[in-house]
């Protein structure tokens, strides 16, 4: 079987969410697919937010760092969706769709990638149907309630898409976002090393040092500035601009 990389899109906020997403990824991997699972392979924003509570980190620096982290996390997922993964399994379980997963799946849809929707719950938007703007993302207008059905549908979608392969060419702004995402994904790159150090910091002094390194990276990265602007200042929580001392 030709090897494909599946983006596992879905909620990841509860223990049940994490378990179900891992279960989907494990099943796909067991038959030869590679997977990108954000909860396992991405950047943990929550951990960075915890680190900003250290008193050694000035509020201006902390807020500036979070502004950058949010953008690079966004860039990483966009890169994985549009430049690395070639298909998506969208977990639509639950009472309402996860908004981040809807955006991820919509990006993949616009790029012409195979998408399969996994849903076991009978809860629907209206009269037994989901919102058509979500249901239509699968192109088949079908949900699949078991993992074997998801795998079979994904294989069929991949085969069907080979007949009309779409050459996705991102516009300039999106191209730069993808470039930033590639930097985040590169385990040998400076950005990933900085983020890893921040996440693994055990004390405020270490976190402060690595947070400042992140700010310096943002001010020197051509891709970041092209994607998000040359931000010598960042908005604080009240919308006021603050300088970020290095």
Coordinates of C-alpha atoms in Angstrom, one line a residue, residues 66-225:
X66 CA 1.9 34.0 24.0
X67 CA 1.1 36.1 20.9
X68 CA 3.9 34.4 19.1
X69 CA 3.1 30.9 20.4
X70 CA -0.5 31.1 19.2
X71 CA 0.7 32.1 15.7
X72 CA 3.3 29.3 15.4
X73 CA 0.8 26.7 16.7
X74 CA -1.6 27.9 14.0
X75 CA 1.2 27.7 11.4
X76 CA 2.2 24.2 12.4
X77 CA -1.3 22.9 11.9
X78 CA -1.6 24.7 8.6
X79 CA 1.7 23.2 7.4
X80 CA 0.7 19.7 8.5
X81 CA -2.7 20.1 6.8
X82 CA -1.6 21.6 3.5
X83 CA 2.0 20.7 3.0
X84 CA 2.7 17.4 4.7
X85 CA -0.5 15.4 5.3
X86 CA -2.5 14.2 2.2
X87 CA -5.8 13.3 3.8
X88 CA -7.9 14.0 6.8
X89 CA -10.1 12.1 9.2
X90 CA -12.5 14.6 10.9
X91 CA -13.9 13.4 14.2
X92 CA -17.4 14.9 14.4
X93 CA -18.5 13.1 17.5
X94 CA -20.1 15.1 20.3
X95 CA -23.1 17.4 20.5
X96 CA -21.5 20.3 18.6
X97 CA -18.5 20.3 16.2
X98 CA -15.1 21.4 17.6
X99 CA -14.5 24.8 15.9
X100 CA -10.8 24.3 15.4
X101 CA -11.5 20.9 13.7
X102 CA -14.0 22.6 11.4
X103 CA -11.4 25.1 10.3
X104 CA -8.8 22.4 9.8
X105 CA -11.1 20.3 7.7
X106 CA -12.2 23.3 5.7
X107 CA -8.6 24.0 4.8
X108 CA -8.1 20.5 3.6
X109 CA -11.3 20.7 1.6
X110 CA -10.2 23.9 -0.2
X111 CA -6.9 22.1 -1.0
X112 CA -8.8 19.2 -2.6
X113 CA -7.7 16.5 -0.1
X114 CA -9.6 13.3 0.7
X115 CA -11.7 13.8 3.9
X116 CA -13.7 11.2 5.9
X117 CA -16.0 12.2 8.7
X118 CA -16.2 9.9 11.8
X119 CA -19.3 10.3 13.9
X120 CA -21.0 7.8 16.3
X121 CA -23.5 10.1 18.0
X122 CA -27.1 10.3 16.6
X123 CA -27.3 14.0 17.7
X124 CA -27.8 16.2 14.6
X125 CA -28.2 19.9 13.7
X126 CA -31.7 19.6 12.2
X127 CA -34.1 16.8 11.3
X128 CA -31.6 14.1 11.3
X129 CA -29.0 16.0 9.3
X130 CA -25.8 18.0 10.2
X131 CA -25.2 21.5 9.1
X132 CA -24.7 21.2 5.4
X133 CA -21.6 23.4 5.5
X134 CA -20.0 20.7 7.7
X135 CA -21.6 17.6 6.2
X136 CA -20.5 18.7 2.7
X137 CA -16.8 18.8 3.7
X138 CA -16.6 15.0 3.1
X139 CA -17.7 15.4 -0.6
X140 CA -19.6 12.2 -0.2
X141 CA -22.1 13.8 2.3
X142 CA -21.7 10.7 4.5
X143 CA -20.6 10.1 8.1
X144 CA -19.0 6.8 9.3
X145 CA -19.8 5.4 12.7
X146 CA -17.1 2.7 13.1
X147 CA -13.4 2.8 12.6
X148 CA -13.4 0.0 10.0
X149 CA -15.9 2.0 8.0
X150 CA -13.7 5.1 8.3
X151 CA -10.7 3.1 7.0
X152 CA -12.6 1.7 4.1
X153 CA -14.0 5.1 3.2
X154 CA -10.6 6.7 3.4
X155 CA -9.1 4.1 1.1
X156 CA -12.0 4.8 -1.4
X157 CA -11.5 8.5 -1.1
X158 CA -7.8 8.3 -1.8
X159 CA -8.4 6.1 -4.8
X160 CA -11.0 8.4 -6.2
X161 CA -8.9 11.5 -5.7
X162 CA -6.0 10.0 -7.7
X163 CA -8.2 10.3 -10.8
X164 CA -8.4 14.1 -10.5
X165 CA -5.3 15.1 -8.5
X166 CA -5.5 18.8 -7.5
X167 CA -2.3 20.8 -7.6
X168 CA -2.8 23.2 -4.6
X169 CA -0.8 26.4 -4.9
X170 CA -1.2 28.6 -1.8
X171 CA -1.5 32.4 -2.1
X172 CA 1.5 34.4 -0.9
X173 CA 0.3 35.0 2.6
X174 CA -0.6 31.4 3.2
X175 CA 2.7 30.3 1.7
X176 CA 4.6 32.2 4.4
X177 CA 2.4 30.7 7.2
X178 CA 3.3 27.3 5.8
X179 CA 7.0 28.2 5.9
X180 CA 6.7 29.1 9.6
X181 CA 4.9 25.9 10.2
X182 CA 7.7 24.0 8.6
X183 CA 10.1 25.7 10.9
X184 CA 8.1 24.6 13.9
X185 CA 7.9 21.0 12.6
X186 CA 11.6 20.7 12.0
X187 CA 13.1 19.0 15.2
X188 CA 16.5 20.3 14.3
X189 CA 15.5 23.9 13.7
X190 CA 16.1 26.8 16.1
X191 CA 12.3 27.5 16.6
X192 CA 11.4 24.0 17.6
X193 CA 14.4 23.8 20.0
X194 CA 13.3 27.1 21.6
X195 CA 9.7 25.9 22.0
X196 CA 10.8 22.6 23.4
X197 CA 13.0 24.4 26.0
X198 CA 10.1 26.7 27.0
X199 CA 7.7 23.7 27.5
X200 CA 10.3 21.7 29.5
X201 CA 11.3 24.7 31.7
X202 CA 11.2 23.8 35.4
X203 CA 11.8 27.3 36.9
X204 CA 11.1 30.9 36.2
X205 CA 14.6 31.9 35.3
X206 CA 15.0 29.2 32.7
X207 CA 11.5 30.0 31.3
X208 CA 12.4 33.7 31.1
X209 CA 15.6 33.0 29.2
X210 CA 13.9 30.8 26.6
X211 CA 11.0 33.2 26.3
X212 CA 13.3 36.0 25.4
X213 CA 14.9 33.7 22.8
X214 CA 11.5 33.2 21.3
X215 CA 11.0 37.0 21.0
X216 CA 14.4 37.4 19.4
X217 CA 13.5 34.7 16.9
X218 CA 10.2 36.4 16.0
X219 CA 12.1 39.7 15.3
X220 CA 14.6 38.1 13.0
X221 CA 12.6 35.4 11.2
X222 CA 11.8 36.5 7.6
X223 CA 9.0 33.9 7.3
X224 CA 7.3 35.0 10.5
X225 CA 7.5 38.7 9.7

